[in-house]
Short mmCIF file of C-alpha atoms and ligand atoms in Angstrom, two decimals:
data_model
loop_
_atom_site.label_atom_id
_atom_site.label_comp_id
_atom_site.label_asym_id
_atom_site.label_seq_id
_atom_site.Cartn_x
_atom_site.Cartn_y
_atom_site.Cartn_z
CA UNK A 282 136.68 102.08 87.94
CA UNK A 283 134.72 102.55 85.31
CA UNK A 284 134.61 106.36 84.72
CA UNK A 285 137.46 108.52 85.83
CA UNK A 286 135.23 111.06 86.66
CA UNK A 287 131.71 109.67 86.80
CA UNK A 288 130.72 111.44 89.56
CA UNK A 289 131.21 114.16 88.62
CA UNK A 290 129.95 114.96 85.33
CA UNK A 291 126.00 112.44 86.95
CA UNK A 292 123.43 113.74 89.63
CA UNK A 293 122.20 110.10 91.37
CA UNK A 294 119.34 108.89 89.03
CA UNK A 295 117.97 105.98 90.39
CA UNK A 296 114.23 103.63 88.28
CA UNK A 297 111.20 106.11 88.31
CA UNK A 298 108.56 104.43 90.70
CA UNK A 299 103.71 103.96 89.47
CA UNK A 300 102.51 106.83 90.49
CA UNK A 301 101.27 106.35 93.80
CA UNK A 302 97.68 106.52 92.65
CA UNK A 303 98.25 104.40 90.38
CA UNK A 304 100.17 101.78 92.62
CA UNK A 305 97.17 102.01 95.23
CA UNK A 306 94.82 99.71 93.46
CA UNK A 307 97.80 96.74 93.26
CA UNK A 308 99.42 94.33 95.60
CA UNK A 309 102.19 93.81 92.31
CA UNK A 310 106.14 95.81 92.70
CA UNK A 311 105.25 99.35 91.28
CA UNK A 312 108.97 100.38 90.63
CA UNK A 313 109.89 100.03 87.07
CA UNK A 314 113.68 99.21 85.96
CA UNK A 315 116.45 101.38 85.03
CA UNK A 316 116.80 102.21 81.18
CA UNK A 317 119.90 100.22 80.45
CA UNK A 318 121.65 103.72 80.03
CA UNK A 319 120.30 105.39 82.88
CA UNK A 320 122.33 102.07 84.97
CA UNK A 321 126.04 102.68 83.39
CA UNK A 322 126.08 106.18 84.21
CA UNK A 323 124.58 105.57 87.53
CA UNK A 324 127.71 102.51 88.36
CA UNK A 325 130.20 105.19 86.87
CA UNK A 326 129.14 107.98 89.62
CA UNK A 327 131.14 104.96 91.50
CA UNK A 328 135.16 106.62 92.51
CA UNK A 329 136.37 103.39 93.77
CA UNK A 330 137.63 104.06 96.80
CA UNK A 331 140.86 103.36 98.00
CA UNK A 332 139.31 102.46 101.08
CA UNK A 333 135.23 101.24 100.32
CA UNK A 334 133.42 102.16 102.69
CA UNK A 335 130.72 100.14 101.21
CA UNK A 336 131.68 97.80 101.66
CA UNK A 337 132.44 97.47 105.22
CA UNK A 338 128.79 99.27 105.77
CA UNK A 339 126.86 96.20 103.94
CA UNK A 340 126.39 93.81 106.64
CA UNK A 341 127.55 90.44 103.63
CA UNK A 342 130.27 92.57 102.45
CA UNK A 343 129.88 93.49 99.09
CA UNK A 344 131.94 93.76 96.43
CA UNK A 345 130.52 97.39 95.48
CA UNK A 346 133.18 98.85 93.56
CA UNK A 347 133.90 96.22 91.53
CA UNK A 348 130.81 95.28 90.10
CA UNK A 349 129.92 98.62 89.47
CA UNK A 350 132.98 99.15 86.93
CA UNK A 351 131.47 95.58 85.42
CA UNK A 352 128.22 97.41 84.86
CA UNK A 353 129.69 100.39 83.39
CA UNK A 354 131.77 98.31 80.93
CA UNK A 355 127.76 96.35 80.56
CA UNK A 356 130.07 92.32 81.59
CA UNK A 357 126.32 91.56 83.15
CA UNK A 358 127.65 87.91 84.33
CA UNK A 359 130.37 89.46 85.24
CA UNK A 360 128.46 91.51 87.77
CA UNK A 361 126.55 88.94 88.61
CA UNK A 362 129.21 86.15 89.54
CA UNK A 363 131.23 89.28 91.94
CA UNK A 364 127.12 90.22 93.57
CA UNK A 365 126.98 85.71 94.14
CA UNK A 366 129.64 85.92 95.50
CA UNK A 367 129.30 87.29 98.30
CA UNK A 368 125.08 87.29 98.34
CA UNK A 369 122.34 83.86 97.85
CA UNK A 370 119.64 86.29 97.35
CA UNK A 371 121.10 89.74 95.43
CA UNK A 372 116.71 89.51 94.47
CA UNK A 373 115.26 90.27 97.61
CA UNK A 374 118.44 92.67 98.83
CA UNK A 375 117.91 94.63 95.51
CA UNK A 376 113.96 95.20 96.90
CA UNK A 377 113.79 95.85 100.71
CA UNK A 378 117.47 96.25 101.87
CA UNK A 379 117.05 99.94 103.22
CA UNK A 380 120.18 100.02 101.95
CA UNK A 381 123.30 100.57 104.49
CA UNK A 382 126.08 100.47 101.49
CA UNK A 383 124.21 103.44 100.66
CA UNK A 384 124.95 105.70 104.26
CA UNK A 385 128.17 104.81 103.55
CA UNK A 386 128.91 105.99 100.47
CA UNK A 387 131.90 108.08 100.22
CA UNK A 388 129.88 109.88 96.82
CA UNK A 389 127.02 111.30 100.19
CA UNK A 390 129.34 113.79 102.01
CA UNK A 391 129.09 116.05 100.10
CA UNK A 392 126.49 114.71 96.24
CA UNK A 393 123.81 111.79 96.64
CA UNK A 394 125.52 108.57 97.42
CA UNK A 395 125.39 105.81 94.59
CA UNK A 396 121.65 103.65 94.30
CA UNK A 397 123.69 100.15 95.03
CA UNK A 398 120.74 98.96 95.91
CA UNK A 399 118.64 100.01 92.61
CA UNK A 400 122.21 98.98 90.25
CA UNK A 401 121.93 95.85 92.60
CA UNK A 402 118.93 94.74 91.21
CA UNK A 403 118.84 95.48 87.68
CA UNK A 404 122.87 92.90 87.80
CA UNK A 405 119.93 89.86 89.33
CA UNK A 406 117.02 90.38 86.87
CA UNK A 407 119.32 91.15 84.82
CA UNK A 408 121.01 87.80 84.99
CA UNK A 409 117.65 85.76 85.60
CA UNK A 410 116.56 86.89 81.85
CA UNK A 411 119.46 85.94 80.16
CA UNK A 412 119.63 83.07 82.06
CA UNK A 413 122.83 82.96 83.58
CA UNK A 414 121.41 82.55 87.00
CA UNK A 415 121.70 78.23 86.71
CA UNK A 416 120.68 75.32 89.77
CA UNK A 417 124.71 74.55 90.71
CA UNK A 418 123.75 71.28 93.22
CA UNK A 419 127.45 70.63 94.44
CA UNK A 420 129.41 68.03 92.51
CA UNK A 421 129.68 65.50 95.96
CA UNK A 422 128.51 64.82 97.90
CA UNK A 423 130.53 65.11 101.60
CA UNK A 424 127.17 61.91 104.13
CA UNK A 425 126.68 64.61 105.62
CA UNK A 426 123.14 65.99 107.01
CA UNK A 427 121.72 69.11 108.29
CA UNK A 428 118.07 70.60 109.66
CA UNK A 429 117.74 74.25 109.42
CA UNK A 430 114.54 75.31 111.25
CA UNK A 431 113.41 78.23 109.46
CA UNK A 432 112.85 79.51 106.26
CA UNK A 433 113.02 83.04 106.57
CA UNK A 434 116.77 84.65 105.15
CA UNK A 435 118.46 83.31 107.90
CA UNK A 436 117.67 79.81 106.73
CA UNK A 437 117.21 80.63 103.47
CA UNK A 438 121.22 81.39 103.87
CA UNK A 439 122.14 79.10 106.04
CA UNK A 440 120.66 75.90 103.80
CA UNK A 441 122.41 77.27 100.20
CA UNK A 442 125.60 78.08 101.76
CA UNK A 443 125.36 74.55 103.40
CA UNK A 444 124.25 73.22 99.87
CA UNK A 445 127.07 74.13 98.17
CA UNK A 446 129.76 72.50 101.31
CA UNK A 447 127.81 69.42 99.31
CA UNK A 448 125.74 68.22 102.62
CA UNK A 449 122.14 66.86 101.96
CA UNK A 450 119.92 69.86 103.21
CA UNK A 451 117.02 69.47 105.02
CA UNK A 452 114.62 73.18 104.81
CA UNK A 453 111.43 72.17 107.78
CA UNK A 454 108.82 75.20 108.12
CA UNK A 455 105.37 75.31 109.85
CA UNK A 456 104.33 76.80 107.65
CA UNK A 457 102.63 76.25 104.03
CA UNK A 458 104.75 78.01 101.88
CA UNK A 459 108.89 78.31 102.37
CA UNK A 460 110.16 82.50 102.89
CA UNK A 461 109.74 83.51 106.57
CA UNK A 462 109.13 86.89 106.54
CA UNK A 463 110.08 87.49 102.71
CA UNK A 464 107.04 85.31 101.88
CA UNK A 465 104.20 86.37 104.89
CA UNK A 466 105.53 89.17 106.22
CA UNK A 467 106.70 91.89 103.78
CA UNK A 468 103.55 93.33 101.08
CA UNK A 469 103.62 91.98 97.78
CA UNK A 470 103.72 95.59 97.10
CA UNK A 471 107.69 95.84 98.18
CA UNK A 472 109.08 92.09 96.98
CA UNK A 473 106.02 89.96 94.56
CA UNK A 474 106.34 86.45 95.70
CA UNK A 475 107.12 84.77 92.01
CA UNK A 476 110.47 86.54 93.41
CA UNK A 477 110.53 84.17 96.23
CA UNK A 478 109.44 81.65 94.58
CA UNK A 479 111.83 81.54 91.91
CA UNK A 480 114.58 81.08 94.30
CA UNK A 481 112.63 78.23 96.01
CA UNK A 482 112.71 76.17 93.29
CA UNK A 483 115.90 76.35 92.38
CA UNK A 484 117.95 75.65 95.65
CA UNK A 485 115.17 72.68 95.49
CA UNK A 486 116.31 71.83 91.71
CA UNK A 487 119.94 72.28 94.08
CA UNK A 488 118.81 69.28 95.58
CA UNK A 489 117.82 71.32 98.83
CA UNK A 490 114.35 69.63 100.76
CA UNK A 491 111.81 72.01 102.35
CA UNK A 492 109.28 70.37 104.27
CA UNK A 493 106.58 73.22 105.10
CA UNK A 494 103.09 72.62 107.56
CA UNK A 495 106.11 71.05 109.69
CA UNK A 496 106.72 72.64 113.28
CA UNK A 497 109.48 71.67 114.92
CA UNK A 498 108.71 70.42 118.73
CA UNK A 499 105.31 70.73 118.33
CA UNK A 500 103.99 68.11 115.14
CA UNK A 501 107.26 67.06 114.03
CA UNK A 502 108.77 65.64 116.57
CA UNK A 503 113.51 66.93 118.37
CA UNK A 504 114.21 64.21 119.33
CA UNK A 505 114.07 62.30 115.86
CA UNK A 506 115.91 65.71 113.87
CA UNK A 507 118.06 64.99 115.99
CA UNK A 508 119.35 61.82 116.21
CA UNK A 509 119.32 61.94 111.53
CA UNK A 510 120.44 65.36 111.84
CA UNK A 511 124.21 65.97 112.56
CA UNK A 512 123.44 69.48 112.93
CA UNK A 513 120.77 71.71 112.86
CA UNK A 514 121.01 75.35 112.57
CA UNK A 515 117.99 77.10 114.34
CA UNK A 516 116.91 80.65 111.92
CA UNK A 517 113.40 79.89 113.69
CA UNK A 518 112.91 84.51 114.00
CA UNK A 519 111.96 86.72 116.37
CA UNK A 520 108.10 86.50 116.37
CA UNK A 521 106.46 87.77 119.81
CA UNK A 522 104.88 91.05 118.99
CA UNK A 523 105.12 93.94 121.74
CA UNK A 524 102.04 94.06 123.40
CA UNK A 525 100.61 97.98 124.14
CA UNK A 526 98.67 96.95 127.51
CA UNK A 527 97.04 100.03 128.48
CA UNK A 528 92.62 100.27 129.39
CA UNK A 529 90.56 99.38 126.36
CA UNK A 530 93.68 96.83 125.07
CA UNK A 531 90.61 93.77 124.24
CA UNK A 532 88.16 95.61 122.15
CA UNK A 533 87.44 94.00 119.57
CA UNK A 534 90.04 96.67 116.36
CA UNK A 535 92.67 96.12 117.85
CA UNK A 536 95.13 93.65 116.06
CA UNK A 537 99.54 92.20 115.28
CA UNK A 538 100.63 93.82 112.75
CA UNK A 539 101.94 90.56 111.31
CA UNK A 540 98.11 88.62 111.60
CA UNK A 541 97.19 92.08 109.42
CA UNK A 542 100.45 91.77 107.06
CA UNK A 543 100.12 87.91 107.06
CA UNK A 544 96.24 87.90 106.13
CA UNK A 545 96.78 90.59 102.90
CA UNK A 546 99.88 88.05 101.72
CA UNK A 547 97.77 85.01 101.48
CA UNK A 548 94.44 86.76 99.68
CA UNK A 549 96.96 87.83 96.73
CA UNK A 550 97.73 84.70 96.32
CA UNK A 551 94.36 83.04 96.53
CA UNK A 552 95.26 80.86 99.76
CA UNK A 553 93.03 80.60 102.22
CA UNK A 554 91.73 82.20 106.03
CA UNK A 555 91.53 81.00 109.01
CA UNK A 556 91.01 83.37 110.75
CA UNK A 557 88.70 86.39 111.14
CA UNK A 558 89.79 88.71 107.87
CA UNK A 559 90.83 91.89 109.29
CA UNK A 560 90.50 94.15 106.94
CA UNK A 561 90.65 98.53 106.91
CA UNK A 562 87.92 98.78 103.68
CA UNK A 563 86.19 102.28 104.60
CA UNK A 564 87.73 102.55 107.98
CA UNK A 565 89.20 105.37 110.05
CA UNK A 566 93.29 103.10 110.87
CA UNK A 567 95.86 104.25 113.47
CA UNK A 568 99.20 102.28 112.81
CA UNK A 569 101.35 102.15 116.16
CA UNK A 570 104.25 101.97 115.40
CA UNK A 571 107.26 104.37 113.51
CA UNK A 572 109.30 100.76 111.59
CA UNK A 573 109.60 98.98 108.02
CA UNK A 574 106.39 96.86 109.73
CA UNK A 575 104.21 100.04 110.48
CA UNK A 576 104.76 101.38 107.35
CA UNK A 577 103.90 98.07 105.17
CA UNK A 578 100.51 98.75 107.34
CA UNK A 579 99.60 101.96 105.45
CA UNK A 580 101.08 100.15 102.78
CA UNK A 581 98.60 97.52 102.48
CA UNK A 582 95.72 99.86 104.62
CA UNK A 583 95.70 102.34 102.06
CA UNK A 584 95.00 99.59 99.15
CA UNK A 585 92.20 98.15 100.70
CA UNK A 586 90.36 100.53 101.04
CA UNK A 587 91.51 102.42 104.62
CA UNK A 588 88.86 105.81 105.13
CA UNK A 589 91.77 107.77 106.99
CA UNK A 590 95.53 106.17 107.81
CA UNK A 591 98.11 108.46 110.41
CA UNK A 592 100.84 106.79 111.93
CA UNK A 593 102.52 107.12 115.47
CA UNK A 594 105.48 107.40 117.08
CA UNK A 595 105.92 107.51 120.57
CA UNK A 596 110.39 108.42 119.69
CA UNK A 597 111.00 111.59 118.52
CA UNK A 598 111.98 112.97 115.77
CA UNK A 599 115.19 111.73 114.80
CA UNK A 600 116.91 115.17 114.59
CA UNK A 601 116.18 115.58 117.62
CA UNK A 602 118.45 113.34 119.28
CA UNK A 603 121.04 114.83 116.71
CA UNK A 604 123.36 116.43 119.16
CA UNK A 605 126.52 116.11 117.20
CA UNK A 606 126.98 117.98 114.77
CA UNK A 607 127.47 115.08 112.01
CA UNK A 608 129.03 114.44 108.25
CA UNK A 609 128.23 112.09 107.56
CA UNK A 610 125.23 111.25 105.59
CA UNK A 611 122.54 108.71 107.33
CA UNK A 612 119.57 107.74 106.83
CA UNK A 613 117.53 107.62 110.55
CA UNK A 614 114.44 104.46 109.97
CA UNK A 615 112.05 106.21 112.00
CA UNK A 616 112.48 110.04 109.44
CA UNK A 617 112.59 107.18 106.43
CA UNK A 618 110.08 108.47 103.91
CA UNK A 619 108.32 105.11 102.49
CA UNK A 620 106.89 104.03 99.34
CA UNK A 621 103.90 103.63 101.36
CA UNK A 622 104.33 106.85 103.42
CA UNK A 623 104.29 108.70 99.65
CA UNK A 624 101.31 106.82 99.08
CA UNK A 625 99.71 108.37 101.71
CA UNK A 626 98.89 108.60 105.78
CA UNK A 627 99.32 111.53 108.51
CA UNK A 628 102.38 111.32 111.39
CA UNK A 629 103.62 111.98 114.08
CA UNK A 630 106.05 111.72 116.32
CA UNK A 631 106.16 111.62 120.36
CA UNK A 632 103.15 110.58 120.73
CA UNK A 633 101.80 108.15 123.48
CA UNK A 634 98.60 105.66 123.59
CA UNK A 635 96.98 106.82 126.94
CA UNK A 636 93.79 103.99 126.15
CA UNK A 637 91.73 102.03 124.08
CA UNK A 638 88.16 103.39 123.89
CA UNK A 639 85.41 101.27 123.59
CA UNK A 640 81.25 101.82 121.82
CA UNK A 641 79.24 99.78 124.18
CA UNK A 642 79.08 96.64 121.32
CA UNK A 643 82.67 96.85 122.80
CA UNK A 644 83.56 97.59 119.14
CA UNK A 645 87.18 100.46 119.61
CA UNK A 646 85.54 103.49 118.27
CA UNK A 647 88.46 105.35 119.72
CA UNK A 648 91.90 105.75 120.80
CA UNK A 649 92.91 108.95 123.63
CA UNK A 650 96.92 109.44 123.56
CA UNK A 651 98.89 112.14 124.46
CA UNK A 652 102.34 113.88 122.85
CA UNK A 653 105.51 113.13 125.13
CA UNK A 654 108.37 115.05 125.10
CA UNK A 655 111.62 113.40 125.45
CA UNK A 656 114.68 114.61 127.62
CA UNK A 657 118.16 113.42 125.47
CA UNK A 658 121.21 112.43 127.45
CA UNK A 659 124.70 113.64 127.04
CA UNK A 660 125.00 110.76 123.92
CA UNK A 661 121.80 112.05 122.39
CA UNK A 662 119.43 109.05 123.70
CA UNK A 663 116.55 109.61 124.70
CA UNK A 664 116.24 108.20 128.12
CA UNK A 665 112.91 109.77 129.54
CA UNK A 666 109.68 110.97 128.35
CA UNK A 667 106.76 113.36 129.81
CA UNK A 668 103.15 114.34 129.17
CA UNK A 669 102.62 117.41 127.40
CA UNK A 670 100.10 118.71 129.55
CA UNK A 671 96.97 119.45 127.22
CA UNK A 672 97.91 117.60 124.54
CA UNK A 673 95.29 114.61 125.16
CA UNK A 674 92.59 113.61 122.38
CA UNK A 675 90.24 111.67 121.94
CA UNK A 676 91.02 110.34 117.38
CA UNK A 677 87.96 107.96 115.99
CA UNK A 678 89.08 105.12 114.83
CA UNK A 679 87.36 101.43 113.90
CA UNK A 680 91.07 99.94 113.55
CA UNK A 681 94.43 100.08 116.00
CA UNK A 682 97.30 98.68 114.07
CA UNK A 683 100.03 97.05 116.96
CA UNK A 684 103.43 98.02 115.16
CA UNK A 685 106.23 98.48 118.29
CA UNK A 686 108.70 95.83 116.88
CA UNK A 687 109.27 92.27 118.23
CA UNK A 688 110.09 90.95 121.91
CA UNK A 689 112.37 87.82 120.83
CA UNK A 690 111.95 84.05 119.12
CA UNK A 691 108.45 81.47 120.62
CA UNK A 692 109.21 79.78 123.33
CA UNK A 693 106.99 77.24 123.68
CA UNK A 694 107.68 74.06 121.80
CA UNK A 695 111.28 74.01 119.68
CA UNK A 696 113.22 75.88 122.39
CA UNK A 697 111.35 75.66 125.08
CA UNK A 698 112.06 71.69 124.66
CA UNK A 699 115.89 71.60 123.26
CA UNK A 700 116.41 73.46 126.18
CA UNK A 701 119.01 75.85 124.80
CA UNK A 702 120.41 78.73 125.86
CA UNK A 703 119.15 82.46 126.05
CA UNK A 704 121.29 85.48 126.36
CA UNK A 705 119.59 88.60 128.19
CA UNK A 706 117.59 89.43 125.95
CA UNK A 707 115.43 85.76 125.60
CA UNK A 708 117.07 85.54 121.98
CA UNK A 709 119.11 82.17 121.18
CA UNK A 710 122.50 82.74 122.56
CA UNK A 711 124.75 82.84 120.14
CA UNK A 712 128.40 84.39 120.60
CA UNK A 713 127.97 86.68 116.89
CA UNK A 714 130.68 85.14 114.43
CA UNK A 715 130.33 81.34 116.33
CA UNK A 716 126.57 80.77 116.09
CA UNK A 717 126.78 77.25 118.59
CA UNK A 718 124.38 76.98 120.79
CA UNK A 719 125.16 75.36 124.17
CA UNK A 720 124.44 72.57 121.96
CA UNK A 721 126.99 71.11 120.26
CA UNK A 722 125.67 70.06 116.72
CA UNK A 723 123.63 73.14 116.68
CA UNK A 724 123.84 76.20 115.33
CA UNK A 725 121.70 79.95 115.23
CA UNK A 726 121.64 82.68 112.67
CA UNK A 727 119.02 85.01 112.33
CA UNK A 728 116.49 87.39 114.20
CA UNK A 729 116.10 84.51 116.50
CA UNK A 730 119.99 85.76 117.37
CA UNK A 731 120.21 88.49 117.42
CA UNK A 732 116.89 89.64 117.52
CA UNK A 733 114.55 91.18 115.73
CA UNK A 734 116.44 92.94 112.17
CA UNK A 735 116.69 93.26 108.63
CA UNK A 736 116.84 90.78 105.70
CA UNK A 737 120.73 92.05 104.73
CA UNK A 738 121.66 90.98 108.08
CA UNK A 739 119.24 87.82 108.19
CA UNK A 740 121.70 86.74 105.01
CA UNK A 741 124.72 87.31 106.85
CA UNK A 742 123.85 85.76 109.54
CA UNK A 743 122.36 82.25 108.07
CA UNK A 744 125.53 82.22 104.98
CA UNK A 745 128.65 82.10 108.59
CA UNK A 746 126.49 80.80 110.32
CA UNK A 747 127.07 77.72 107.50
CA UNK A 748 130.24 78.16 107.27
CA UNK A 749 131.01 77.51 110.65
CA UNK A 750 128.59 74.42 110.94
CA UNK A 751 131.37 73.20 107.52
CA UNK A 752 133.79 73.82 110.65
CA UNK A 753 132.33 71.46 112.45
CA UNK A 754 131.12 68.74 110.65
CA UNK A 755 134.22 68.37 107.97
CA UNK A 756 137.44 70.14 111.10
CA UNK A 757 137.89 73.19 108.40
CA UNK A 758 135.54 74.78 105.51
CA UNK A 759 135.63 76.37 101.63
CA UNK A 760 132.48 78.75 102.34
CA UNK A 761 133.15 81.98 101.72
CA UNK A 762 133.18 84.26 104.57
CA UNK A 763 132.17 88.86 104.18
CA UNK A 764 135.66 89.26 105.00
CA UNK A 765 137.01 86.84 102.40
CA UNK A 766 137.79 83.61 103.66
CA UNK A 767 138.61 81.59 102.34
P1 LIG B 117 112.19 84.68 109.92
O1 LIG B 117 111.81 85.89 108.80
O2 LIG B 117 111.00 85.68 111.49
O3 LIG B 117 112.19 83.57 109.75
C1 LIG B 117 111.46 82.11 110.14
C2 LIG B 117 110.41 81.45 109.87
O4 LIG B 117 110.87 80.22 110.29
C3 LIG B 117 108.89 81.32 109.17
O5 LIG B 117 108.56 81.22 107.96
C4 LIG B 117 108.60 80.40 111.35
O6 LIG B 117 107.40 80.70 110.12
C5 LIG B 117 109.53 79.70 110.53
N1 LIG B 117 109.86 79.24 112.30
C6 LIG B 117 109.76 79.23 113.93
N2 LIG B 117 109.65 78.54 114.16
C7 LIG B 117 109.44 77.43 113.22
C8 LIG B 117 109.74 75.87 114.33
N3 LIG B 117 109.48 75.72 115.18
N4 LIG B 117 109.70 74.97 113.43
C9 LIG B 117 108.68 74.83 111.53
N5 LIG B 117 109.17 76.24 110.96
C10 LIG B 117 109.54 77.80 112.26
N6 LIG B 117 113.74 93.68 106.91
C11 LIG B 117 114.31 94.62 105.66
O7 LIG B 117 116.00 94.18 105.69
N7 LIG B 117 113.49 95.22 104.70
C12 LIG B 117 111.73 95.22 104.75
O8 LIG B 117 111.75 96.25 103.71
C13 LIG B 117 111.45 94.54 106.31
N8 LIG B 117 110.31 95.00 106.03
C14 LIG B 117 109.95 94.07 107.04
C15 LIG B 117 108.26 93.72 106.99
C16 LIG B 117 107.99 93.31 108.28
C17 LIG B 117 106.07 93.65 108.86
C18 LIG B 117 108.72 92.79 109.57
C19 LIG B 117 107.44 91.94 110.11
C20 LIG B 117 110.20 93.10 109.68
C21 LIG B 117 110.41 93.67 108.54
N9 LIG B 117 112.09 93.77 107.73
C22 LIG B 117 112.39 93.28 106.94
C23 LIG B 117 112.53 92.34 108.47
C24 LIG B 117 112.98 91.25 107.89
O9 LIG B 117 111.85 90.70 107.28
C25 LIG B 117 113.90 89.68 108.47
O10 LIG B 117 114.69 90.28 109.36
C26 LIG B 117 113.84 88.90 108.58
O11 LIG B 117 112.52 88.20 107.88
C27 LIG B 117 114.71 87.76 109.27
O12 LIG B 117 115.30 86.57 109.02
P2 LIG B 117 115.27 85.39 109.39
O13 LIG B 117 115.13 84.63 108.69
O14 LIG B 117 115.63 85.06 110.85
O15 LIG B 117 113.38 85.01 110.45
#
């Protein structure tokens, strides 16, 4: 524990953000780093609880009290080593994780939790700037080859760990650049792409090969991979978006969020865009869906110069769902005010879309919506809704972005040809903790197994799956897991 009385003396501080108006002028990150004294003070607020709930709240099992103590003592290399012992990519989670560790921080019972996520980002950026982060290729190679399919956080974490264990790792990515949703989903204002490419080039120096424009099962023969590699890790993500099949769906101006966001991520990097441009400038934009993807559409629409931005969520406002008196601090996703919300949009919960209305040329001109009332069951879960009479209305809009989540991974190509077993939700079947599919040499990690989730979970699954692959190939493994083995 850095300072015994820290939690009594200091209130939570966080790095300042550039003013909302100013940051709308660009697509770069806008959070200014902690001052040195400020981060020390924030780390001093950690109570070093006997049972560190923050640590079990973190899907990676990050050893938070220990790195907080090192930060308080300004022992940056030690702090970085503690952080990297459980998390391959703190520079990603330190920027975009919803920080379940902070929801679990005991200080949060009657004060604001420690700003763990910001501390994490500070540690890793200091470590990069001081040159502590260097390529560390394995000293001995095992002679085994593993193919990782998909280069999102799950695939990257699996590749990093398998390479560390000495296996020859090749990552296949169907896009033109590695990174998965870190690259082509999450906007630059949350995670600049130089942060992603910095890590990829480090991994290349460590001996990992990335093969882009390689769509396994489409332009890369699956049978060749099955023949050439002793094991395969599937990390293709959950990519099929939920649709909204109501009257008027074919109107021009209705797009999936990912098509819109991917184009803008490409535009920021001056990459060419093959499809018809989807742009929000001068338009009334309605975002349907209240999660992270929806927020990213809001921030992007505002930066593109939308005339107005409105977000609708069909689910009730989370407070309505609460029945029990809950003392533990929670951060319900749907109630979260993201930086994109701060930048301006109107927002409503319990709103259902009834119809898309097009003009005589087939272009979207309005959205017909209605307010709904939810029936909440005994456990506080919303189960059924009914329309509230007299609330049907039409709202002018020229662009609708569908951000209602993802259903499951794509079946055509890779999964169909592989004949891998799926679970009841359409994801690739493998037990949590085992990660092995019905095909013995094929493992799966991340959104492709657990359904749409979070970056921190993808990294955690990639790491855990890598250990299982290592055990499969070598009979045992020295790779660390979140439970601290070995
Ligand atoms: P992905 O990141 O989806 O990567 C899968 C990769 O596999 C893709 O690059 C894909 O092209 C490739 N692939 C698929 N099939 C093949 C094939 N046959 N051959 C070769 N390559 C293939 N989480 C957070 O924690 N914080 C956030 O702020 C956040 N914001 C988000 C914003 C958006 C817009 C979206 C869509 C998601 C967001 N998430 C966020 C969720 C998070 O990004 C995902 O949970 C995470 O990226 C999943 O990682 P993954 O590696 O399993 O899959």
